[in-house]
mmCIF file as gemmi writes it, N, C-alpha and C atoms, coordinates in Angstrom:
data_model
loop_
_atom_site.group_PDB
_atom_site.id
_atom_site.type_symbol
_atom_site.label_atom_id
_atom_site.label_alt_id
_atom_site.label_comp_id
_atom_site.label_asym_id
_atom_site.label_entity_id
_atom_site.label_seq_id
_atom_site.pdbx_PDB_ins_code
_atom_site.Cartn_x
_atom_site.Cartn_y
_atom_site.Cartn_z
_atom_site.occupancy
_atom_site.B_iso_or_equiv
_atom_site.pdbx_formal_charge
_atom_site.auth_seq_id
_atom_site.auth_asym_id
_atom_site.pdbx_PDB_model_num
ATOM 1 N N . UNK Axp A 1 ? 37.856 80.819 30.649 1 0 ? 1 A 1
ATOM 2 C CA . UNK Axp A 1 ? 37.208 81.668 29.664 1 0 ? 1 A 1
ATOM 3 C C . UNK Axp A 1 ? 37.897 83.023 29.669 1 0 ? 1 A 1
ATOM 4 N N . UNK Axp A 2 ? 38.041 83.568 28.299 1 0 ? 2 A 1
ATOM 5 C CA . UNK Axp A 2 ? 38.461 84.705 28.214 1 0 ? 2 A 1
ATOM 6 C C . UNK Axp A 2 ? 37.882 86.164 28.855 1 0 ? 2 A 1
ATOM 7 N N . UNK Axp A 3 ? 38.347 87.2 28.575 1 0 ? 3 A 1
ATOM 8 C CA . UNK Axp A 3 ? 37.629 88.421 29.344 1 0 ? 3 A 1
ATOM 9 C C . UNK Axp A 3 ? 36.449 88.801 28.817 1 0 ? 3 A 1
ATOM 10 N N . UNK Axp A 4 ? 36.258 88.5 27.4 1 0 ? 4 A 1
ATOM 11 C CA . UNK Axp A 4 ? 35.071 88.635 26.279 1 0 ? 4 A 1
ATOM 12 C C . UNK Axp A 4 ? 33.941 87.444 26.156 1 0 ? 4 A 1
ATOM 13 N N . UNK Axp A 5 ? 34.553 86.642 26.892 1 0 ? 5 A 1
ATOM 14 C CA . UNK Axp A 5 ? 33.729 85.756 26.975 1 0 ? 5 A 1
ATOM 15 C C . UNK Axp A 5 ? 32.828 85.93 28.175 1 0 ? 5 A 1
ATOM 16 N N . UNK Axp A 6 ? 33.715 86.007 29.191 1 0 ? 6 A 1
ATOM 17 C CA . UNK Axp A 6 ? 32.649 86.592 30.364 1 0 ? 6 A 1
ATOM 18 C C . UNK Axp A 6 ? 31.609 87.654 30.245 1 0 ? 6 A 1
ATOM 19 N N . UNK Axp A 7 ? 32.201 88.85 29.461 1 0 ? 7 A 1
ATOM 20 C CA . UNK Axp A 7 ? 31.15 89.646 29.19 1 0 ? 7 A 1
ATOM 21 C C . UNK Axp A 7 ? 30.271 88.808 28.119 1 0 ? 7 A 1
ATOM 22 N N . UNK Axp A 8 ? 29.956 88.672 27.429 1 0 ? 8 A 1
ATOM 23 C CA . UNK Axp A 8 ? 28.772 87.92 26.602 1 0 ? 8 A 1
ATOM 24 C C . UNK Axp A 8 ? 27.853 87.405 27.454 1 0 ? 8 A 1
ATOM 25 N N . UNK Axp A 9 ? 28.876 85.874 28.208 1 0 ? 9 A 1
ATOM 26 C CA . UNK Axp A 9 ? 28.215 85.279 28.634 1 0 ? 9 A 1
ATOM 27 C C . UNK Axp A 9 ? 27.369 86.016 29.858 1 0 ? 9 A 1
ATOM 28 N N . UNK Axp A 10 ? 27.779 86.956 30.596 1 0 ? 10 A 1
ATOM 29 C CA . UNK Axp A 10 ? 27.268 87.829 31.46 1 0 ? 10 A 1
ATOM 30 C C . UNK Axp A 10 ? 26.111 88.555 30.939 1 0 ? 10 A 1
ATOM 31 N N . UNK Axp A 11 ? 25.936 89.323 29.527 1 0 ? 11 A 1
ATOM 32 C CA . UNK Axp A 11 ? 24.955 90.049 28.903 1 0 ? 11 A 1
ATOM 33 C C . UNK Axp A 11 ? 23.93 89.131 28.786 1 0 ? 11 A 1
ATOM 34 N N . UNK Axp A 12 ? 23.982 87.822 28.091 1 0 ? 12 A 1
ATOM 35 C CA . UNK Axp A 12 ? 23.335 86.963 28.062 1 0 ? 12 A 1
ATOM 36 C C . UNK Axp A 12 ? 22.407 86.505 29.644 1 0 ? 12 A 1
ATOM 37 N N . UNK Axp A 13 ? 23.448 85.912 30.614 1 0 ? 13 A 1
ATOM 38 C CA . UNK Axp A 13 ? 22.593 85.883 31.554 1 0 ? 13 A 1
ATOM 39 C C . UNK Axp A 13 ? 21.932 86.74 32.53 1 0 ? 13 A 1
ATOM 40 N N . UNK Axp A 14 ? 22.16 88.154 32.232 1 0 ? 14 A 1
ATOM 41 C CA . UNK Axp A 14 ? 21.507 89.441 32.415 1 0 ? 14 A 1
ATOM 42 C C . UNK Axp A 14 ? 20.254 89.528 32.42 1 0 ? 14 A 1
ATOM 43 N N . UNK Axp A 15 ? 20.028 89.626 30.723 1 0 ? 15 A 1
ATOM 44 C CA . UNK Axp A 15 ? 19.069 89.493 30.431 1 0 ? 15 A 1
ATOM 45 C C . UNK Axp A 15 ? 17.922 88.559 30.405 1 0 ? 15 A 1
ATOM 46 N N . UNK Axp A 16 ? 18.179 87.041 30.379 1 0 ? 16 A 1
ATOM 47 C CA . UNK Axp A 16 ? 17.881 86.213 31.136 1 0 ? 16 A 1
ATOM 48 C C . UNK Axp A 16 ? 17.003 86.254 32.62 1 0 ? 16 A 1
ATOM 49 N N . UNK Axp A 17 ? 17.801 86.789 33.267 1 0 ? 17 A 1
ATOM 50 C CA . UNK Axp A 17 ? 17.559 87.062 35.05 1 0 ? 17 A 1
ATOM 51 C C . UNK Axp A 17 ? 16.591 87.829 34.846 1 0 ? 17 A 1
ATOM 52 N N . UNK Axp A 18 ? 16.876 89.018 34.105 1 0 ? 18 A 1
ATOM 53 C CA . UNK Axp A 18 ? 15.622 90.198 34.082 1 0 ? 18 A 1
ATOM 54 C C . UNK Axp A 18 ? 14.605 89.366 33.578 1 0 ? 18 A 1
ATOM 55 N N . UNK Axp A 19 ? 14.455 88.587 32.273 1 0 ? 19 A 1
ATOM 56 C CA . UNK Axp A 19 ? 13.406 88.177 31.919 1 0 ? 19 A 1
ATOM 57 C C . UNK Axp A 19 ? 12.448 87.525 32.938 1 0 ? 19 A 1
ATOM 58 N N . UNK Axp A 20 ? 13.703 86.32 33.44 1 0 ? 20 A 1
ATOM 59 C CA . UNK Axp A 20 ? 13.027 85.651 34.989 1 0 ? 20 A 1
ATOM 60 C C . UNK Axp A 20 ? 12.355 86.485 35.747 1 0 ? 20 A 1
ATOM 61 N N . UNK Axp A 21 ? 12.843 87.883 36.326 1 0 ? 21 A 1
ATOM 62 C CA . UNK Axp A 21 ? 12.578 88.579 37.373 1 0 ? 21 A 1
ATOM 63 C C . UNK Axp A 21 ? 12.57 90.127 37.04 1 0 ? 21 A 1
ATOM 64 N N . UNK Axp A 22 ? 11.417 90.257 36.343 1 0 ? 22 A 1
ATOM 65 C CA . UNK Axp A 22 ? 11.515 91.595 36.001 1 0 ? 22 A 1
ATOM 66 C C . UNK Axp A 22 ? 11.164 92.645 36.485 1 0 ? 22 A 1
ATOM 67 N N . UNK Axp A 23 ? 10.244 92.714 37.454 1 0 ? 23 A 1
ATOM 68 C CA . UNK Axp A 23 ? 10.202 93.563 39.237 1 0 ? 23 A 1
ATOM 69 C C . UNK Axp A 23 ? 10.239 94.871 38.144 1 0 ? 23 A 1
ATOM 70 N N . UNK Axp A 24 ? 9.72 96.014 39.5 1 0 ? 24 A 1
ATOM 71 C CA . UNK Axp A 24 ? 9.195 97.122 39.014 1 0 ? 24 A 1
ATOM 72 C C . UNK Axp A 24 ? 10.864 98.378 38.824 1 0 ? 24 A 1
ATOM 73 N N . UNK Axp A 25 ? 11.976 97.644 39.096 1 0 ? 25 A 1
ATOM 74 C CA . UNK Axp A 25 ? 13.22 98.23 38.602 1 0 ? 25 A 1
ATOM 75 C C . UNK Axp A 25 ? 13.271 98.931 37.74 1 0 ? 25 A 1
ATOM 76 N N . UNK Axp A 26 ? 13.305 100.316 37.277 1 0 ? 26 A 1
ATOM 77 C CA . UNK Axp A 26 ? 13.736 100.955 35.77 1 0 ? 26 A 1
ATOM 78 C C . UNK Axp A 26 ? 14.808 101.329 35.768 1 0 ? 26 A 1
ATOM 79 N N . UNK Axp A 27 ? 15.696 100.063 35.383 1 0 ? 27 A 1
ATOM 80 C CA . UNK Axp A 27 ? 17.021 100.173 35.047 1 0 ? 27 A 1
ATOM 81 C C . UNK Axp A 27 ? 17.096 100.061 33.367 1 0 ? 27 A 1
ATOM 82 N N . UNK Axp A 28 ? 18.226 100.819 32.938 1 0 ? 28 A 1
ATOM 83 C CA . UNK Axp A 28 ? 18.782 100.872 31.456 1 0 ? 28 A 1
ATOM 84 C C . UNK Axp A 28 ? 19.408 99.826 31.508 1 0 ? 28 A 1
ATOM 85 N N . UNK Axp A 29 ? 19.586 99.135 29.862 1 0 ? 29 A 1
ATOM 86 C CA . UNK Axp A 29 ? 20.468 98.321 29.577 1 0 ? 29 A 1
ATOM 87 C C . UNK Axp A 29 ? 21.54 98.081 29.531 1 0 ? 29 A 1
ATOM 88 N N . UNK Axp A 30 ? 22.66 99.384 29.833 1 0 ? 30 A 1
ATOM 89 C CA . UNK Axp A 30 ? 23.886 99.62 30.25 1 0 ? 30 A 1
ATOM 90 C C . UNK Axp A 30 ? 23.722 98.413 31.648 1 0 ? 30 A 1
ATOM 91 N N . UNK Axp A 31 ? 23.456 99.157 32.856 1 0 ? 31 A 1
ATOM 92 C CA . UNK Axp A 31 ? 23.048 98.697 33.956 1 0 ? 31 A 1
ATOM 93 C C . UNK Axp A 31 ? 22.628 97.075 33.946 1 0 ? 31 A 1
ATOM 94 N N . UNK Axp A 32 ? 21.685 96.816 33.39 1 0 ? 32 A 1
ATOM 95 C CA . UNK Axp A 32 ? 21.5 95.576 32.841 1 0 ? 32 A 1
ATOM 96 C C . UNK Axp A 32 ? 22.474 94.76 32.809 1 0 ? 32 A 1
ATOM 97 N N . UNK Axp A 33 ? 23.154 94.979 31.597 1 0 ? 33 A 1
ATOM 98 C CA . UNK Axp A 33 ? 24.173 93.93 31.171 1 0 ? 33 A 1
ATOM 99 C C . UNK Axp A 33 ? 25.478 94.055 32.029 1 0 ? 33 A 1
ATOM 100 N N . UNK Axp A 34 ? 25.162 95.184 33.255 1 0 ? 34 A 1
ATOM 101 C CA . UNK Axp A 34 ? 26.645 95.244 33.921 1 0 ? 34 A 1
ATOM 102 C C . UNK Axp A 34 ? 26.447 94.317 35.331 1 0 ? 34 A 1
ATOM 103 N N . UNK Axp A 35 ? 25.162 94.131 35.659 1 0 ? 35 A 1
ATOM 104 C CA . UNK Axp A 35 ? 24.401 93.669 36.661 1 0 ? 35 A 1
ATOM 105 C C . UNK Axp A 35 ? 24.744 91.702 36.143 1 0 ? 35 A 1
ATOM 106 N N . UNK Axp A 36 ? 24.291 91.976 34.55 1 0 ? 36 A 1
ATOM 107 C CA . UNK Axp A 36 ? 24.454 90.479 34.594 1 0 ? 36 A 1
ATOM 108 C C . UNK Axp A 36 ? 25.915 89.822 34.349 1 0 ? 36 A 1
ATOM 109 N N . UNK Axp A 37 ? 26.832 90.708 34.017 1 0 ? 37 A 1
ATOM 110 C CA . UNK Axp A 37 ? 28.208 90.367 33.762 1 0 ? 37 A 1
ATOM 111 C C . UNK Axp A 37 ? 28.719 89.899 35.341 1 0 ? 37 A 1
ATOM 112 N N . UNK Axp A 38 ? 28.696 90.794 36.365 1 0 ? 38 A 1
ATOM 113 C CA . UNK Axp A 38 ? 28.688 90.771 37.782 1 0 ? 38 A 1
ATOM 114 C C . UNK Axp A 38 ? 28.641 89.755 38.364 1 0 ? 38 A 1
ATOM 115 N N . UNK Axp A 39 ? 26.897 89.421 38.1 1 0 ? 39 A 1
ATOM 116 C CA . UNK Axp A 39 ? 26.281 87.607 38.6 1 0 ? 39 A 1
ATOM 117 C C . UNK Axp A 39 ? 26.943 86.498 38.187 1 0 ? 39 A 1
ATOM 118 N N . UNK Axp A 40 ? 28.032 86.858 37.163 1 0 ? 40 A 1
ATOM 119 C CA . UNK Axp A 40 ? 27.933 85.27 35.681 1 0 ? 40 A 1
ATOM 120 C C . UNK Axp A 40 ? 29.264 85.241 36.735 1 0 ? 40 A 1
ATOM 121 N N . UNK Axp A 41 ? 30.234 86.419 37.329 1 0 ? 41 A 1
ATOM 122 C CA . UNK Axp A 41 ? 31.303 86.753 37.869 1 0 ? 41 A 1
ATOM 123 C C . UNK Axp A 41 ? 31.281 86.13 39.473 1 0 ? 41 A 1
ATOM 124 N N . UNK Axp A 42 ? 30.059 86.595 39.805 1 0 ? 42 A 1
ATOM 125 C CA . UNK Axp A 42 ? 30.188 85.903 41.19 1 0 ? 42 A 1
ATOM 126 C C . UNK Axp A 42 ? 29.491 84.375 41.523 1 0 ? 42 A 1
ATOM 127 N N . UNK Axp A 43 ? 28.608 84.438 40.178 1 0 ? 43 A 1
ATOM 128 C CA . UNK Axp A 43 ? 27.596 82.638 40.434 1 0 ? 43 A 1
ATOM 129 C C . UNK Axp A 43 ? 29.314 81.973 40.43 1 0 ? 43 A 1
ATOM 130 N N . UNK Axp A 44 ? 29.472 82.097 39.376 1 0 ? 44 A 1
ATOM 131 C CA . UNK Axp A 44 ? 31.334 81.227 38.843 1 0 ? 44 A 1
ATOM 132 C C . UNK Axp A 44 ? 32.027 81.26 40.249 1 0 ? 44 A 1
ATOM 133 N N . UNK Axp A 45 ? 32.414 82.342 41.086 1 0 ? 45 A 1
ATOM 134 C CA . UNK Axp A 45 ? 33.047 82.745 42.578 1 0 ? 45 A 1
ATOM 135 C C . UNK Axp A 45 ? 32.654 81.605 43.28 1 0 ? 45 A 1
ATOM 136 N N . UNK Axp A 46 ? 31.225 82.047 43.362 1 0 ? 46 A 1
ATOM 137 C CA . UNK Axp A 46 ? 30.643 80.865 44.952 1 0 ? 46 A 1
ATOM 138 C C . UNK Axp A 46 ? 30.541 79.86 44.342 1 0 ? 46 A 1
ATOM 139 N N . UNK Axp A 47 ? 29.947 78.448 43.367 1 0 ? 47 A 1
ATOM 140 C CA . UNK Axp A 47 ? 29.596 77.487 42.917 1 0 ? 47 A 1
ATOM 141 C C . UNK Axp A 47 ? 31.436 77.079 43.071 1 0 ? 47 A 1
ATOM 142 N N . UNK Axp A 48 ? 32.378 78.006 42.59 1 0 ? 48 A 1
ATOM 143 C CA . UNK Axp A 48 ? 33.681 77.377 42.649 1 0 ? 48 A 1
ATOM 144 C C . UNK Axp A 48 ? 34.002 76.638 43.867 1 0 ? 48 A 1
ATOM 145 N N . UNK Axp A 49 ? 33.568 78.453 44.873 1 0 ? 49 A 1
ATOM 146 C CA . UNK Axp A 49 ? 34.092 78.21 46.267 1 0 ? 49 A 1
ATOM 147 C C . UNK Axp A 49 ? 33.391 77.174 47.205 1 0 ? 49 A 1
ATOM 148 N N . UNK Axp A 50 ? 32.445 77.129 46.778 1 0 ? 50 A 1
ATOM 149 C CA . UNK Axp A 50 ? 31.68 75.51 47.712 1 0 ? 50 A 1
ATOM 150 C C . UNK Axp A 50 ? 31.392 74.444 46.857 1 0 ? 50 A 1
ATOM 151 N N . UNK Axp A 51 ? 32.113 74.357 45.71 1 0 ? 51 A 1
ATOM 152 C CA . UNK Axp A 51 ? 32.362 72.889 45.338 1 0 ? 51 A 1
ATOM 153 C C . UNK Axp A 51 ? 31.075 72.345 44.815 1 0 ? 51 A 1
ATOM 154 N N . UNK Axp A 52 ? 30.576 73.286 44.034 1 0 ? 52 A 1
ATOM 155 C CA . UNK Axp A 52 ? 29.772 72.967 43.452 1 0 ? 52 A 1
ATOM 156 C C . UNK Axp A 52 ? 29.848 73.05 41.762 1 0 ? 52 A 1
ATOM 157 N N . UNK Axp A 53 ? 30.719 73.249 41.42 1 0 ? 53 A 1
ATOM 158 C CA . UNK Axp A 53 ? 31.025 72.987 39.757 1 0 ? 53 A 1
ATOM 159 C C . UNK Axp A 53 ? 32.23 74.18 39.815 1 0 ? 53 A 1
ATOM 160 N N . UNK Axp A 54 ? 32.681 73.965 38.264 1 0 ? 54 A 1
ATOM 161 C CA . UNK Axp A 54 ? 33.23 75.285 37.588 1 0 ? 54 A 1
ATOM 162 C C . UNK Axp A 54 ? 32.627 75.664 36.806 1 0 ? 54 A 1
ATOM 163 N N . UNK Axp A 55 ? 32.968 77.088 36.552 1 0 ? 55 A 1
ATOM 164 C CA . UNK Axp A 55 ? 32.433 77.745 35.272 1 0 ? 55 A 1
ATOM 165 C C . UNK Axp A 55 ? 33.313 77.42 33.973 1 0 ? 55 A 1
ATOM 166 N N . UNK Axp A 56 ? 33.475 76.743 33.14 1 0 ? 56 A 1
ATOM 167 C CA . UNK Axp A 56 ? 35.108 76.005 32.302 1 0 ? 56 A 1
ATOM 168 C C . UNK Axp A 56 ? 34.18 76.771 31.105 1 0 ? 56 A 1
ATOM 169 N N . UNK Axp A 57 ? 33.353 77.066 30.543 1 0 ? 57 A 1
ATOM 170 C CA . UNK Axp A 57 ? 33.341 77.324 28.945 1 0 ? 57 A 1
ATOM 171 C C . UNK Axp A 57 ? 31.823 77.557 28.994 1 0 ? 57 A 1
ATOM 172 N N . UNK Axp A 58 ? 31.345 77.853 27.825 1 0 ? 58 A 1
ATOM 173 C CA . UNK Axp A 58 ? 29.967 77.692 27.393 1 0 ? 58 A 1
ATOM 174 C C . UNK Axp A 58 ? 29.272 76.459 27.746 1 0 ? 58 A 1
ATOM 175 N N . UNK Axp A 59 ? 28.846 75.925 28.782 1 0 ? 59 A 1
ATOM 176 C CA . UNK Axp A 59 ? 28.039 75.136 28.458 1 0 ? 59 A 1
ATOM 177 C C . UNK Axp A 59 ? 26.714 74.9 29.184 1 0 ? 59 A 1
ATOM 178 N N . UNK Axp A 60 ? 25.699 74.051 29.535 1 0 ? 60 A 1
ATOM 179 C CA . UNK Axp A 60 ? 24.556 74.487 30.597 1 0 ? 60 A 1
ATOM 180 C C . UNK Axp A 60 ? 25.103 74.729 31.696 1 0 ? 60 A 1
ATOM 181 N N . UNK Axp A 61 ? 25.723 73.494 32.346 1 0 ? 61 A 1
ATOM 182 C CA . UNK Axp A 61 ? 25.783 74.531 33.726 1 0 ? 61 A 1
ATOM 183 C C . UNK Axp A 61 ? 26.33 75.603 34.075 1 0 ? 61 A 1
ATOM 184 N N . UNK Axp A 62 ? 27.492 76.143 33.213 1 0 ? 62 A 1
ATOM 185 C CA . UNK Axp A 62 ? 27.724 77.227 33.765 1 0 ? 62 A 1
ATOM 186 C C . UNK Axp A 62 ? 26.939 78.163 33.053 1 0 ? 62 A 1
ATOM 187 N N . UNK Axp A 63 ? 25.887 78.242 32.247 1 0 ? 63 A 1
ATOM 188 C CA . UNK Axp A 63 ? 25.392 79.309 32.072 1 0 ? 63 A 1
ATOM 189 C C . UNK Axp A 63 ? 23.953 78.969 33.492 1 0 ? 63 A 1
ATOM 190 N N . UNK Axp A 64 ? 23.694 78.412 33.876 1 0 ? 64 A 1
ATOM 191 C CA . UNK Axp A 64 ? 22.729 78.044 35.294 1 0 ? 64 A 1
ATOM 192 C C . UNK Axp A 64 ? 23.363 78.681 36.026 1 0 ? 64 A 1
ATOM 193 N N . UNK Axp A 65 ? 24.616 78.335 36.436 1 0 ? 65 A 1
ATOM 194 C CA . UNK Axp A 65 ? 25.236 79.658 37.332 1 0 ? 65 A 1
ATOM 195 C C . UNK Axp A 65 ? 25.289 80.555 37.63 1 0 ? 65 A 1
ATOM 196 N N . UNK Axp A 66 ? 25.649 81.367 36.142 1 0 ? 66 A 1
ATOM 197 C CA . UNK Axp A 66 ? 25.547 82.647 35.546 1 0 ? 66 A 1
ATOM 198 C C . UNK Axp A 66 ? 24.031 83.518 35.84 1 0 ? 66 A 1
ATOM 199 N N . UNK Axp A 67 ? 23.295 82.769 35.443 1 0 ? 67 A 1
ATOM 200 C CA . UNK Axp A 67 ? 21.858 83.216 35.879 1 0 ? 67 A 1
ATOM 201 C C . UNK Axp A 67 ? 21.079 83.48 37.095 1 0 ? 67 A 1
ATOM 202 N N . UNK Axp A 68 ? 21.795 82.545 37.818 1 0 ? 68 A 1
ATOM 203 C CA . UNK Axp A 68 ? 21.669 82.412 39.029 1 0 ? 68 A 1
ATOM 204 C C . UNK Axp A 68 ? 22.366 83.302 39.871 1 0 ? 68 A 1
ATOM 205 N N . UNK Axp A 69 ? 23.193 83.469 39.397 1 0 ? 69 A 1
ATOM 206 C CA . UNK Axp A 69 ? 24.432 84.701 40.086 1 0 ? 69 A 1
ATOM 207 C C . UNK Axp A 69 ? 23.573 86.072 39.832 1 0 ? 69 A 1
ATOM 208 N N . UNK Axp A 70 ? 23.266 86.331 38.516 1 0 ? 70 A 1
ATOM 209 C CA . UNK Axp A 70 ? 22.497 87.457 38.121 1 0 ? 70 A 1
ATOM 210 C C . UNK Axp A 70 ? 21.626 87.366 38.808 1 0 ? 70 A 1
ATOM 211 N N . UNK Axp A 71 ? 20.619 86.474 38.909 1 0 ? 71 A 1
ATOM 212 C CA . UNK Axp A 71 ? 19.54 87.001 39.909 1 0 ? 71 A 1
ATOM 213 C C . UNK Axp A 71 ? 19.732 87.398 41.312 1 0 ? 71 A 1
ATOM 214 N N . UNK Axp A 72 ? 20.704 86.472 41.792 1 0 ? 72 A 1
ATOM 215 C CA . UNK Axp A 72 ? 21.105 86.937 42.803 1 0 ? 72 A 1
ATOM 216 C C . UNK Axp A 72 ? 21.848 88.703 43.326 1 0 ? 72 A 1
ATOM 217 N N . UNK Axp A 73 ? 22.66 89.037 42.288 1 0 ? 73 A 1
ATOM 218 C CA . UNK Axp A 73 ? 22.679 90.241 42.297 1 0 ? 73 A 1
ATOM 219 C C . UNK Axp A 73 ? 21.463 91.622 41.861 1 0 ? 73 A 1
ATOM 220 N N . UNK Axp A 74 ? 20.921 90.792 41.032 1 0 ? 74 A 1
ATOM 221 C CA . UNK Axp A 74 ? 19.098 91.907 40.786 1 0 ? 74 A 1
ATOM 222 C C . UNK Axp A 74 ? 18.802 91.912 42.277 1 0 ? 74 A 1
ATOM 223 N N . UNK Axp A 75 ? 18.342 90.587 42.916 1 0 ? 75 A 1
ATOM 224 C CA . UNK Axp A 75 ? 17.836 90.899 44.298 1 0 ? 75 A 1
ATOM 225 C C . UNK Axp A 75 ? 18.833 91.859 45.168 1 0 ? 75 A 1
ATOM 226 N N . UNK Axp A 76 ? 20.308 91.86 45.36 1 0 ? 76 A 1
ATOM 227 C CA . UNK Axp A 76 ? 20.875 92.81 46.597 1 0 ? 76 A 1
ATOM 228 C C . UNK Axp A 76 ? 20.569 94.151 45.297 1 0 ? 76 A 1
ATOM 229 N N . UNK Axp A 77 ? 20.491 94.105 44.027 1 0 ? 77 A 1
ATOM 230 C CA . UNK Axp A 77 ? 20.822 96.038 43.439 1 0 ? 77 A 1
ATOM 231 C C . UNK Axp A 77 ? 19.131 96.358 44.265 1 0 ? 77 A 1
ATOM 232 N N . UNK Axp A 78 ? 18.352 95.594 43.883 1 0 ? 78 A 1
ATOM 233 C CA . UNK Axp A 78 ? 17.296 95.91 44.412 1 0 ? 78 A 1
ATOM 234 C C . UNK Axp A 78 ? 17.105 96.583 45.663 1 0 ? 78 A 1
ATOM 235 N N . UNK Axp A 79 ? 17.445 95.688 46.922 1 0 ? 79 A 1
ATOM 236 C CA . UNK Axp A 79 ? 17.794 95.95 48.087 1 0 ? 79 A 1
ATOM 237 C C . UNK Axp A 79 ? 18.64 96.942 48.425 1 0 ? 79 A 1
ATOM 238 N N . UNK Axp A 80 ? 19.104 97.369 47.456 1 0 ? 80 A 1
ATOM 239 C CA . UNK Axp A 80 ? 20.352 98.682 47.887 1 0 ? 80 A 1
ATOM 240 C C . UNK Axp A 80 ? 19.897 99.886 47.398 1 0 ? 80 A 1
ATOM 241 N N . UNK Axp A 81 ? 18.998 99.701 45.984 1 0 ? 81 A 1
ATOM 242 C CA . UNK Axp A 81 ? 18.34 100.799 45.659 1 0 ? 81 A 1
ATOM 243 C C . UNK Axp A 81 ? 17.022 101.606 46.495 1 0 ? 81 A 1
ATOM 244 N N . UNK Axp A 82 ? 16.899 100.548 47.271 1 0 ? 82 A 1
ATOM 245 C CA . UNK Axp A 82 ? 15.263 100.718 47.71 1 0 ? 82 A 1
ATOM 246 C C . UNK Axp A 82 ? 14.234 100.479 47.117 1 0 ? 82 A 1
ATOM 247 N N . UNK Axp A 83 ? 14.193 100.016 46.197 1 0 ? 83 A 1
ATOM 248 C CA . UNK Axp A 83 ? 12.869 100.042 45.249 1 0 ? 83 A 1
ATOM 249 C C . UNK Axp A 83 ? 12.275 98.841 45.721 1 0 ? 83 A 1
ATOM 250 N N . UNK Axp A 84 ? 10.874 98.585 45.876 1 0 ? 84 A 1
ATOM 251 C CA . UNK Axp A 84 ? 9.982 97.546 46.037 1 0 ? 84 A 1
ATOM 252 C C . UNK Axp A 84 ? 10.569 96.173 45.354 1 0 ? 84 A 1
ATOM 253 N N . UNK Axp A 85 ? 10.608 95.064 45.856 1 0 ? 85 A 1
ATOM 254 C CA . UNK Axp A 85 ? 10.98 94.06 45.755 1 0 ? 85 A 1
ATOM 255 C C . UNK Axp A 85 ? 9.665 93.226 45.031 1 0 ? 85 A 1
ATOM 256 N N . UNK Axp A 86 ? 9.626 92.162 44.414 1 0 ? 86 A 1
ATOM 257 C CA . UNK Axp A 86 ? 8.696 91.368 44.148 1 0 ? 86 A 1
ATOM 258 C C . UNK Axp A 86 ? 9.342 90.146 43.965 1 0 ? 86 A 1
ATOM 259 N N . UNK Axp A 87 ? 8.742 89.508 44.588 1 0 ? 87 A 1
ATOM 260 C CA . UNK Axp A 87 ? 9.054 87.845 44.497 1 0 ? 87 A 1
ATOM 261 C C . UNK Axp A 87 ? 8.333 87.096 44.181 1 0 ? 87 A 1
């Protein structure tokens, strides 16, 4: 996937994640969509690196990834910001 594609697909599963997990965070949408570009960046990283799929194009699983990556990064911005966690 291209460089524009990642970002989309990243904004997309951003927002997504937040929807999933929207915790008492008051982050802007800048932040947002940079948080979910990040996740779509590292779900794609690890799922590669332990052989658990690729990220190859638009399709479900790699946007499951993507989301998954994002949430995963909401939980450490969380953890780094200090702000109350909710699970």
């Amino acid at each position: 996937m291209g460089i524009i594609s990642w970002i989309v697909f990243g904004i997309i599963a951003g927002a997504l994640a937040r929807f999933i997990r929207p915790g008492p965070q008051s982050m802007g949408i800048i932040v947002t969509m940079f948080l979910g570009i990040l996740g779509a960046v590292v779900g794609g990283w690890i799922s590669t690196f332990f052989g658990f799929g690729t990220v190859d194009g638009f399709n479900i699983g790699s946007f499951v990834i993507a989301v998954i990556g994002a949430l995963a990064v909401l939980f450490v911005w969380g953890l780094l910001t200090g702000r109350k966690q909710s699970v």
